[in-house]
GROMACS .gro file of C-alpha atoms in nm:
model
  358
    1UNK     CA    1   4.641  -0.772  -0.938
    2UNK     CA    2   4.676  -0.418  -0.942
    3UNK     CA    3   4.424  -0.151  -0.840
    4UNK     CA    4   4.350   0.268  -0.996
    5UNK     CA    5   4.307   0.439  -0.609
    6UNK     CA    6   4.327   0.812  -0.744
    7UNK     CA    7   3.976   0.828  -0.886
    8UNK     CA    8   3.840   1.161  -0.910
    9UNK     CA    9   3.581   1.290  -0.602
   10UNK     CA   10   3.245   1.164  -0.606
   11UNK     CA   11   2.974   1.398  -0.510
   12UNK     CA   12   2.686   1.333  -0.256
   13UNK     CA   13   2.426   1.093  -0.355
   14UNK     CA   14   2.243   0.781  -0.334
   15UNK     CA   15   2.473   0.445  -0.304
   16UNK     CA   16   2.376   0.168  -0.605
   17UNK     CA   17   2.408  -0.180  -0.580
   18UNK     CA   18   2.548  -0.300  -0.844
   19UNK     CA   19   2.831  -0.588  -1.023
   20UNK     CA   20   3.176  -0.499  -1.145
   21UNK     CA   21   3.566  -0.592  -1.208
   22UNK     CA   22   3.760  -0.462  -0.864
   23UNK     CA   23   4.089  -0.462  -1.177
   24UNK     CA   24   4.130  -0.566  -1.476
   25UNK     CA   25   4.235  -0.933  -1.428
   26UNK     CA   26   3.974  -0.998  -1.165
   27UNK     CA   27   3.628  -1.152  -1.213
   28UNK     CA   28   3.312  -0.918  -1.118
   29UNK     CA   29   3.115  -0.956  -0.833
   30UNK     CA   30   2.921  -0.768  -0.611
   31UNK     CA   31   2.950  -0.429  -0.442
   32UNK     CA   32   2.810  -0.067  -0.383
   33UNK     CA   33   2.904   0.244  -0.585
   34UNK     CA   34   2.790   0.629  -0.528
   35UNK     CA   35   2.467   0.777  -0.742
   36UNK     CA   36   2.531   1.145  -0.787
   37UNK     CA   37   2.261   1.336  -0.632
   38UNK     CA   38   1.956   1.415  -0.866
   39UNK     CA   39   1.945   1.795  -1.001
   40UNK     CA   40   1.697   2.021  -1.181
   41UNK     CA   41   1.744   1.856  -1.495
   42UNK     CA   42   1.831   1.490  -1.393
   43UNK     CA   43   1.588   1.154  -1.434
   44UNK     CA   44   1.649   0.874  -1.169
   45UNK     CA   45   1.592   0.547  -1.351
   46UNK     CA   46   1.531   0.186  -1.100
   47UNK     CA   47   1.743  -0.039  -1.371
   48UNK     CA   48   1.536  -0.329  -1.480
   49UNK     CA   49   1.769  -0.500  -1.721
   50UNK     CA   50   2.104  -0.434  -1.875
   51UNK     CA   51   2.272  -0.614  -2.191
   52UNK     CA   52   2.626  -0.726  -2.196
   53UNK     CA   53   2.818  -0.640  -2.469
   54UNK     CA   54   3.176  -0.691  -2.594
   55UNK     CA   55   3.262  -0.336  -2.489
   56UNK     CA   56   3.212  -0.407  -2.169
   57UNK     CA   57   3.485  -0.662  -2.156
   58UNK     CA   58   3.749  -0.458  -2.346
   59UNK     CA   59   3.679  -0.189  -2.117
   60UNK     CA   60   3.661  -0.354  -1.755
   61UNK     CA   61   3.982  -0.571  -1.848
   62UNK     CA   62   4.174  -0.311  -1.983
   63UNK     CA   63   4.220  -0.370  -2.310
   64UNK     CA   64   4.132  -0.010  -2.439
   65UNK     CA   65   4.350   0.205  -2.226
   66UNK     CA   66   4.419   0.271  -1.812
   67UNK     CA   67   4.037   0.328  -1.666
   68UNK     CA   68   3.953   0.407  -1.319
   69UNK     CA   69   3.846   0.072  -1.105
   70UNK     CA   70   3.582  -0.037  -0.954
   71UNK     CA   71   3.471  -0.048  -1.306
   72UNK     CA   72   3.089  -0.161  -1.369
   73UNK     CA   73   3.002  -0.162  -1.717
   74UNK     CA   74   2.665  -0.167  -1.890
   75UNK     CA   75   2.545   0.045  -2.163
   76UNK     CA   76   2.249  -0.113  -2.300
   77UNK     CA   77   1.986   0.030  -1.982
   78UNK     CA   78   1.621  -0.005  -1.952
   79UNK     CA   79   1.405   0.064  -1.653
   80UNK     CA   80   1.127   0.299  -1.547
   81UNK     CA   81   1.149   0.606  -1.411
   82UNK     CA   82   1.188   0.685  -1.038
   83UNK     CA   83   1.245   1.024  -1.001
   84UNK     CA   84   1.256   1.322  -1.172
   85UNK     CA   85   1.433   1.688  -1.147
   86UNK     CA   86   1.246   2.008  -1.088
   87UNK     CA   87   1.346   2.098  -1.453
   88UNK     CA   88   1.267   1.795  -1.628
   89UNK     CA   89   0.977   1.790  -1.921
   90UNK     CA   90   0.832   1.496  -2.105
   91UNK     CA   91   0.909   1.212  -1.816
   92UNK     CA   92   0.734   1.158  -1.511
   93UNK     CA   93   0.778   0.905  -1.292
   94UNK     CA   94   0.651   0.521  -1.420
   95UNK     CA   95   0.756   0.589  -1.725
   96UNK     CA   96   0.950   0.302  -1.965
   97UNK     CA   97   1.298   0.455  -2.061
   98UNK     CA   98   1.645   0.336  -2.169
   99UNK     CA   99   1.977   0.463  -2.166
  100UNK     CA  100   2.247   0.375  -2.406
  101UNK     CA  101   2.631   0.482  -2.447
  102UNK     CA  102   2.650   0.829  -2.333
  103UNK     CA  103   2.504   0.995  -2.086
  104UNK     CA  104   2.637   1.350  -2.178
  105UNK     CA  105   2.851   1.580  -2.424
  106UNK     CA  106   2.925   1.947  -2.481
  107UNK     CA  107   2.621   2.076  -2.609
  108UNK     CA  108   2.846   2.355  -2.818
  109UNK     CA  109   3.099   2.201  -3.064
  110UNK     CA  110   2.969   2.153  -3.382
  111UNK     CA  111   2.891   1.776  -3.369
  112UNK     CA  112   2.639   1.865  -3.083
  113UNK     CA  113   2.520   2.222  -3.241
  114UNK     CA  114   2.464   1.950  -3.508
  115UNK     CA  115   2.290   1.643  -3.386
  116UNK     CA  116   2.548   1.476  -3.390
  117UNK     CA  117   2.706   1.429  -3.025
  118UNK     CA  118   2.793   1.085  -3.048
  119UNK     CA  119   3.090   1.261  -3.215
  120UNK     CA  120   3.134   1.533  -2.987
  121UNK     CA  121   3.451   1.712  -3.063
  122UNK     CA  122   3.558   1.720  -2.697
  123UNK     CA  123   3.450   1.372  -2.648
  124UNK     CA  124   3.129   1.269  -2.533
  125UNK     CA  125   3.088   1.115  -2.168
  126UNK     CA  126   3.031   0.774  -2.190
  127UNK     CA  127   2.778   0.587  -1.943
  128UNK     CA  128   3.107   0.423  -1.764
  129UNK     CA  129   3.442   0.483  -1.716
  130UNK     CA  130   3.435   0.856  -1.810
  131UNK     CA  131   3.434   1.173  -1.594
  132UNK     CA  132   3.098   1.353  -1.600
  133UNK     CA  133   3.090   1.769  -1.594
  134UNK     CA  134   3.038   1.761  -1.223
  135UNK     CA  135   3.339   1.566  -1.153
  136UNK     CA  136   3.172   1.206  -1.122
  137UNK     CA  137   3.268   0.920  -1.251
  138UNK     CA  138   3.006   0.747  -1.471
  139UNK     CA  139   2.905   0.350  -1.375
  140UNK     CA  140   2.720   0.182  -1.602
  141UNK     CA  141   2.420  -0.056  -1.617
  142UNK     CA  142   2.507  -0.315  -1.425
  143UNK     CA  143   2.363  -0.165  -1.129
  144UNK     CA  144   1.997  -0.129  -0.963
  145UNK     CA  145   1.952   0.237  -1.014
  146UNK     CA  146   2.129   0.485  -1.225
  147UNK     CA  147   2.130   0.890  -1.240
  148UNK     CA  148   2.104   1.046  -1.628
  149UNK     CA  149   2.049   1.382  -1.780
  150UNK     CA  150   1.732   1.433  -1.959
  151UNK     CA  151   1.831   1.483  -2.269
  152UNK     CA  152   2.052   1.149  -2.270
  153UNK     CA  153   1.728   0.934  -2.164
  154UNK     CA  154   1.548   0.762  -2.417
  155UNK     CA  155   1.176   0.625  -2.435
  156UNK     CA  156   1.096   0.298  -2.498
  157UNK     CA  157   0.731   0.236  -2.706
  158UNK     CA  158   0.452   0.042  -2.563
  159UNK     CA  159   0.550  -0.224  -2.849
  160UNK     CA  160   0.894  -0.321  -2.717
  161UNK     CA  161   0.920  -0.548  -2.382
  162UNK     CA  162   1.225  -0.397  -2.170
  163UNK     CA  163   1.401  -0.695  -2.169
  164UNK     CA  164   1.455  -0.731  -2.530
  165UNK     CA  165   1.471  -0.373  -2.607
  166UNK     CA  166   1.803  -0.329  -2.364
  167UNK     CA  167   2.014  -0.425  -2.643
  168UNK     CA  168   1.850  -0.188  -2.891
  169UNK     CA  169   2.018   0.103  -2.730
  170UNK     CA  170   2.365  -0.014  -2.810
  171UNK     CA  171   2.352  -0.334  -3.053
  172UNK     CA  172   2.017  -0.171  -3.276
  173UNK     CA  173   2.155   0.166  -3.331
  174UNK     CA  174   2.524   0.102  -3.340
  175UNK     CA  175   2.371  -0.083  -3.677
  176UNK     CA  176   2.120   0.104  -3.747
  177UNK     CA  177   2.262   0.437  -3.763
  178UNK     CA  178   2.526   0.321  -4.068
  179UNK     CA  179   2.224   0.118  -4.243
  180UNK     CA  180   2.029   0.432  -4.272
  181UNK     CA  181   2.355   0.673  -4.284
  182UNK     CA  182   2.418   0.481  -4.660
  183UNK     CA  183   2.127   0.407  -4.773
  184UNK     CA  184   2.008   0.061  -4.693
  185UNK     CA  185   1.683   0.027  -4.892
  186UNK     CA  186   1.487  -0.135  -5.162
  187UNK     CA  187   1.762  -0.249  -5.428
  188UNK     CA  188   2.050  -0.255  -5.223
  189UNK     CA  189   2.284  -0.529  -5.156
  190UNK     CA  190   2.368  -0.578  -4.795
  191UNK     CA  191   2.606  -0.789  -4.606
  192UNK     CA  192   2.682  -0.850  -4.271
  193UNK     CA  193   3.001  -0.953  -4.162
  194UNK     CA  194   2.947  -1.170  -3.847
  195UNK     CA  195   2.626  -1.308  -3.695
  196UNK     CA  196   2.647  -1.254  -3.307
  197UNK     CA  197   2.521  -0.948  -3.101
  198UNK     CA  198   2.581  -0.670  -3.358
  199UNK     CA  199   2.492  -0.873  -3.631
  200UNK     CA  200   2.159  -1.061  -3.555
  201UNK     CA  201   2.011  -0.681  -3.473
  202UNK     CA  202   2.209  -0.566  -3.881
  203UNK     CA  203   2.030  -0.820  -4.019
  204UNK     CA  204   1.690  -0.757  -3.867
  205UNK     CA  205   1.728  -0.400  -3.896
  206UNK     CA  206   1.833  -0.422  -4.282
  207UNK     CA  207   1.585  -0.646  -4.417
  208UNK     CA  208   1.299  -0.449  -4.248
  209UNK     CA  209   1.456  -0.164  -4.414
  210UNK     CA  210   1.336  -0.337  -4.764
  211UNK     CA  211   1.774  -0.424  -4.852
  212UNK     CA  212   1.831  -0.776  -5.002
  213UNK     CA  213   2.046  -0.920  -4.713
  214UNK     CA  214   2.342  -1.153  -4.696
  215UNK     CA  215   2.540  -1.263  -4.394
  216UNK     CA  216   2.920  -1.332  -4.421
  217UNK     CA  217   3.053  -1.584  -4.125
  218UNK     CA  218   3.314  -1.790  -4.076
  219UNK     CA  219   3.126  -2.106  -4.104
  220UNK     CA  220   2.782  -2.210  -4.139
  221UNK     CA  221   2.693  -2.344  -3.806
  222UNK     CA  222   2.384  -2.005  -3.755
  223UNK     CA  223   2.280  -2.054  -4.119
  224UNK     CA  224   1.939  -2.172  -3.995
  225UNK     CA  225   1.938  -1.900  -3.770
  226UNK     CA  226   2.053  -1.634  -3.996
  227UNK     CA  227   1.806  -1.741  -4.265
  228UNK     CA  228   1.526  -1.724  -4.004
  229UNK     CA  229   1.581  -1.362  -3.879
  230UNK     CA  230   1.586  -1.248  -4.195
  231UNK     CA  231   1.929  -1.305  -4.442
  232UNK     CA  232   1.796  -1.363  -4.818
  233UNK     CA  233   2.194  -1.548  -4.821
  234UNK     CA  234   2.449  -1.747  -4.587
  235UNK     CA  235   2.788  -1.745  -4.678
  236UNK     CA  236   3.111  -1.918  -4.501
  237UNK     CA  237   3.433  -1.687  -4.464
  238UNK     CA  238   3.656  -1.991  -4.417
  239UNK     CA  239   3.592  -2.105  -4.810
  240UNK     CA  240   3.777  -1.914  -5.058
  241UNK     CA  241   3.501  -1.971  -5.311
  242UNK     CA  242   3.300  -1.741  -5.117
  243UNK     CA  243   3.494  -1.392  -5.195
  244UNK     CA  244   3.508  -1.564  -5.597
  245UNK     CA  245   3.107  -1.595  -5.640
  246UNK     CA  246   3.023  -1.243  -5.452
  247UNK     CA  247   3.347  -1.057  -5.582
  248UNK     CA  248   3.128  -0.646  -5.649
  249UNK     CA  249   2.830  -0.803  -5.502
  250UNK     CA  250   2.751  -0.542  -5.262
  251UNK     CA  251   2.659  -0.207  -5.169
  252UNK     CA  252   2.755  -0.225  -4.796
  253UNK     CA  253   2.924  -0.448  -4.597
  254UNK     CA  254   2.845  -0.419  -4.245
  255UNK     CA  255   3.149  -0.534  -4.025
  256UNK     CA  256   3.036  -0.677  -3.673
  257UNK     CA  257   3.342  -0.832  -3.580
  258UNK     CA  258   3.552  -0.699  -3.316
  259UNK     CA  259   3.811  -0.936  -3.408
  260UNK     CA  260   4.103  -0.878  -3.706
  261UNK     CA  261   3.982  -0.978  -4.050
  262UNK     CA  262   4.128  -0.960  -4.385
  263UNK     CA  263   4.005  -0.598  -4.528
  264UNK     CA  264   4.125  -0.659  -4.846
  265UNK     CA  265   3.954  -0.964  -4.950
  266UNK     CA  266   3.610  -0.795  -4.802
  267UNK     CA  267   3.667  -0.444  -4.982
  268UNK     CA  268   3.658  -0.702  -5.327
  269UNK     CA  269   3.315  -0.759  -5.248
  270UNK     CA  270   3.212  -0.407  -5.259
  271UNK     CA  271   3.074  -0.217  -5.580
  272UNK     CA  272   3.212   0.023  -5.740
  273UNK     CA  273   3.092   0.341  -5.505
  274UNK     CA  274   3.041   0.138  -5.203
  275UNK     CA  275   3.105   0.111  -4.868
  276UNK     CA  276   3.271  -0.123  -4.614
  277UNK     CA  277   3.209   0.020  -4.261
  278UNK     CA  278   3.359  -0.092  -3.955
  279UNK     CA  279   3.114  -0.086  -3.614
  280UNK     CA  280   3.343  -0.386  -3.431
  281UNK     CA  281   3.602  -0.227  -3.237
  282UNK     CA  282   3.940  -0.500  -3.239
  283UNK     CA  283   4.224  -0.344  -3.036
  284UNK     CA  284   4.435  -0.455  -3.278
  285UNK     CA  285   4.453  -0.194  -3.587
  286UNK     CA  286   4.363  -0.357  -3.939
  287UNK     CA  287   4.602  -0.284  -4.258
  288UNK     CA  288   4.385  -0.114  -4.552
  289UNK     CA  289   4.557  -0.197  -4.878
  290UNK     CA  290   4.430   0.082  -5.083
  291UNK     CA  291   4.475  -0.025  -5.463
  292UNK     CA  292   4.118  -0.210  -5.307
  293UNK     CA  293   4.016   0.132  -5.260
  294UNK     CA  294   4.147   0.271  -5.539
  295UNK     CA  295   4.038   0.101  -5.820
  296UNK     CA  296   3.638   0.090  -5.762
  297UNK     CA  297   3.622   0.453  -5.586
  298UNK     CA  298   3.511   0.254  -5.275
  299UNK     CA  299   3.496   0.374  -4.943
  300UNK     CA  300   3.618   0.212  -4.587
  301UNK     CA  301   3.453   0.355  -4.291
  302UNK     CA  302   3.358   0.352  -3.903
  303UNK     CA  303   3.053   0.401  -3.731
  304UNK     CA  304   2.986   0.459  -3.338
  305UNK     CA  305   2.615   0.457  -3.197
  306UNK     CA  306   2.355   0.729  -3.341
  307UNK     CA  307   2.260   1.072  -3.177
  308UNK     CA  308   1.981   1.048  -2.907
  309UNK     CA  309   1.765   1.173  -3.169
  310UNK     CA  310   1.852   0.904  -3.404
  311UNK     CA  311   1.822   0.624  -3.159
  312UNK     CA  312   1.468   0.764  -3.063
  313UNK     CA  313   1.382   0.700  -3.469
  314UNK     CA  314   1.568   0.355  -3.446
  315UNK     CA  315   1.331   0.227  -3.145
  316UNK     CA  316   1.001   0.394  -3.309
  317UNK     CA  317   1.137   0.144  -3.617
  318UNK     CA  318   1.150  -0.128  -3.439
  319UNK     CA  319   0.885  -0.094  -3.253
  320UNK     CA  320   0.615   0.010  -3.599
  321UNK     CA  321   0.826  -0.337  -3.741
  322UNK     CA  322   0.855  -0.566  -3.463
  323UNK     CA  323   1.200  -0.619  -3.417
  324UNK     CA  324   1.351  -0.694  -3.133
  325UNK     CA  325   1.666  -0.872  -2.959
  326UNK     CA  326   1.695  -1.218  -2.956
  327UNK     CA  327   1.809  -1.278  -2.567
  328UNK     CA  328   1.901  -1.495  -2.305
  329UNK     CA  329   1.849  -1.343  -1.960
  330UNK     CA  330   2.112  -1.417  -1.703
  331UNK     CA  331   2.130  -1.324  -1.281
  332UNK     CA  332   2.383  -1.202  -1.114
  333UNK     CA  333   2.583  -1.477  -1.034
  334UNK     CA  334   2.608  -1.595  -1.405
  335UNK     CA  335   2.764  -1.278  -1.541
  336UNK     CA  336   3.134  -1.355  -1.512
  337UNK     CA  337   3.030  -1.720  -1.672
  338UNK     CA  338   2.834  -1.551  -1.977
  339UNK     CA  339   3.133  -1.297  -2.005
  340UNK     CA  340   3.337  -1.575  -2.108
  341UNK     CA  341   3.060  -1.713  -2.277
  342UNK     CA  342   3.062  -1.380  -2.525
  343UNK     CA  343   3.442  -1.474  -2.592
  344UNK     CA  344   3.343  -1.817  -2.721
  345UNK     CA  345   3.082  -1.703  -2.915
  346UNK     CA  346   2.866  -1.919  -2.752
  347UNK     CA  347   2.565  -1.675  -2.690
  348UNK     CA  348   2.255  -1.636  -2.914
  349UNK     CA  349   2.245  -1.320  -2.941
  350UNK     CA  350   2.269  -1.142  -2.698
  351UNK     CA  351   2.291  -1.181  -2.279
  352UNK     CA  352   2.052  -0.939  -2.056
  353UNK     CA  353   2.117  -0.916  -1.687
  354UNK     CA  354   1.776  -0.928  -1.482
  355UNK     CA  355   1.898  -0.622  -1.216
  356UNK     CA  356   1.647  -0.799  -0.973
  357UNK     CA  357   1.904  -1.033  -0.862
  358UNK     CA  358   2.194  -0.798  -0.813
   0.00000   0.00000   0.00000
């Protein structure tokens, strides 16, 4: 077991409780991590629930690169607001807000100039494991309180519980923003390439968006479930008869999976003109063959998260629509059990950590 020591300086603040990995091959538990002190233009949110999402296993074991330990992930944040900032407009304190993936960015490449700083040309700072402008490092969700920018908090609408919206603000608009980025609509022919965390939120978010929607698994053990959040079709991976009967069925294919799949035999499915776009993130790169491409003009893509702007609009949507995660809400002491839990695929749909009991 190995340990990061040179961590960059934290600033004076507040200490959080909160639950994280002390290295990468070590389960979480608990312990107490430094809240930068709240300025002008800072919110201080009292976390009341936090989803857990894939990411935050790649990332606390390692998988994506050397990160700075203690790591304590969480990216999918809602509470109500404690404090605010001398400079802050639009929140006050009681107010319902969430926080999802970053939690700052340049403000002047033109990605941000744009409204677009998701993709932030010098990389934006994500809610953990990154090094904020003031020379903190970030720490995620999975904590009691948490210290944001303004203009990375989001509001959550009367219509949404925060216990089921937590996974909006990484799960909803990591889907969302390609759904409505293409064109998901009336007329269009959707699929959704695995039916876990990503995928349950695709398929809400796609069928309330008017598409005709099919899910792609590798069996059909969540047919019944698919079918009742809203998939028009079911269709099992694992029989070869599947990529025969839906061979230029569809318009976009939305890939979930963070695990390798066949691109080729996916890319078949897509029309002439379409689009299969990648929001799972497997370590492991995937060959393209491109006569797939080639032949049918189609297009293979990637999508991360949507602009604070855009994941405001996705959690008005859900909230005009009813949509919401389907959860089950775990306590402290079950995390490192429902992490492996999320390997297994054994979760429906998503888990959401009740902060209370950290």
């Amino acid at each position: 077991m190995t340990e990061t020591t040179n961590q960059p300086t934290q600033a004076a603040g507040t200490t959080a409780r909160a639950y994280g990995a002390p290295a990468a091959d070590a389960p979480l538990h608990a312990l107490e991590i430094p809240r930068r002190t709240i300025g002008a233009g800072d919110i201080r949110i009292d976390i009341r629930f936090c989803g857990i999402c894939h990411s935050d296993i790649h990332f606390a074991r390692g998988e994506w690169g050397d990160i700075p330990y203690p790591a304590v992930p969480g990216h999918e944040i809602t509470g109500v607001v404690a404090e605010v900032g001398a400079d802050v407009t639009g929140f006050a304190p009681g107010d319902r807000v969430g926080v999802g993936c970053m939690v700052n960015s340049c403000r002047e490449c033109s990605s941000c100039q744009g409204g677009t700083e998701q993709y932030c040309l010098a990389g934006n700072t994500q809610t953990y494991g990154s090094v904020d402008r003031d020379g903190t490092v970030t720490y995620g969700g999975y904590s009691d309180h948490v210290v944001v920018d303004q203009d990375f908090v989001l509001r959550i609408p009367d219509g949404l519980e925060l216990d089921v919206a937590a996974p909006l603000l990484c799960a909803g608009i990591t889907t969302y923003s390609p759904l409505r980025h293409w064109g998901a609509g009336p007329g269009k022919q959707i699929a959704v390439v695995g039916l876990g965390g990503l995928g349950h939120m695709a398929v809400k978010l796609a069928k309330a968006m008017g598409a005709e929607v099919t899910v792609l698994s590798q069996s059909l053990r969540k047919q019944e479930d698919g079918l009742r959040l809203g998939a028009d079709g079911y269709h099992a991976t694992s029989d070869d008869a599947t990529f025969e009967a839906l061979a230029g069925r569809f318009d976009l294919i939305i890939n979930t999976v963070s695990a390798p799949i066949d691109i080729g035999r996916f890319l078949n499915l897509v029309k002439t003109d379409g689009a299969l776009v990648n929001v799972g993130a497997p370590p492991e790169p995937l060959p393209v063959p491109v006569f797939s491409l080639l032949m049918q003009r189609r297009t293979f893509a990637g999508s991360a998260i949507g602009s604070i702007a855009e994941t405001q609009e996705m959690l008005d949507f859900c909230a005009e629509h009813g949509i919401a995660a389907e959860i089950e809400l775990v306590g402290a002491e079950q995390i490192n059990d429902a992490w492996e839990r999320v390997l297994d695929s054994d979760v429906r749909y998503r888990f959401v950590i009740d902060t209370a009991t950290l």
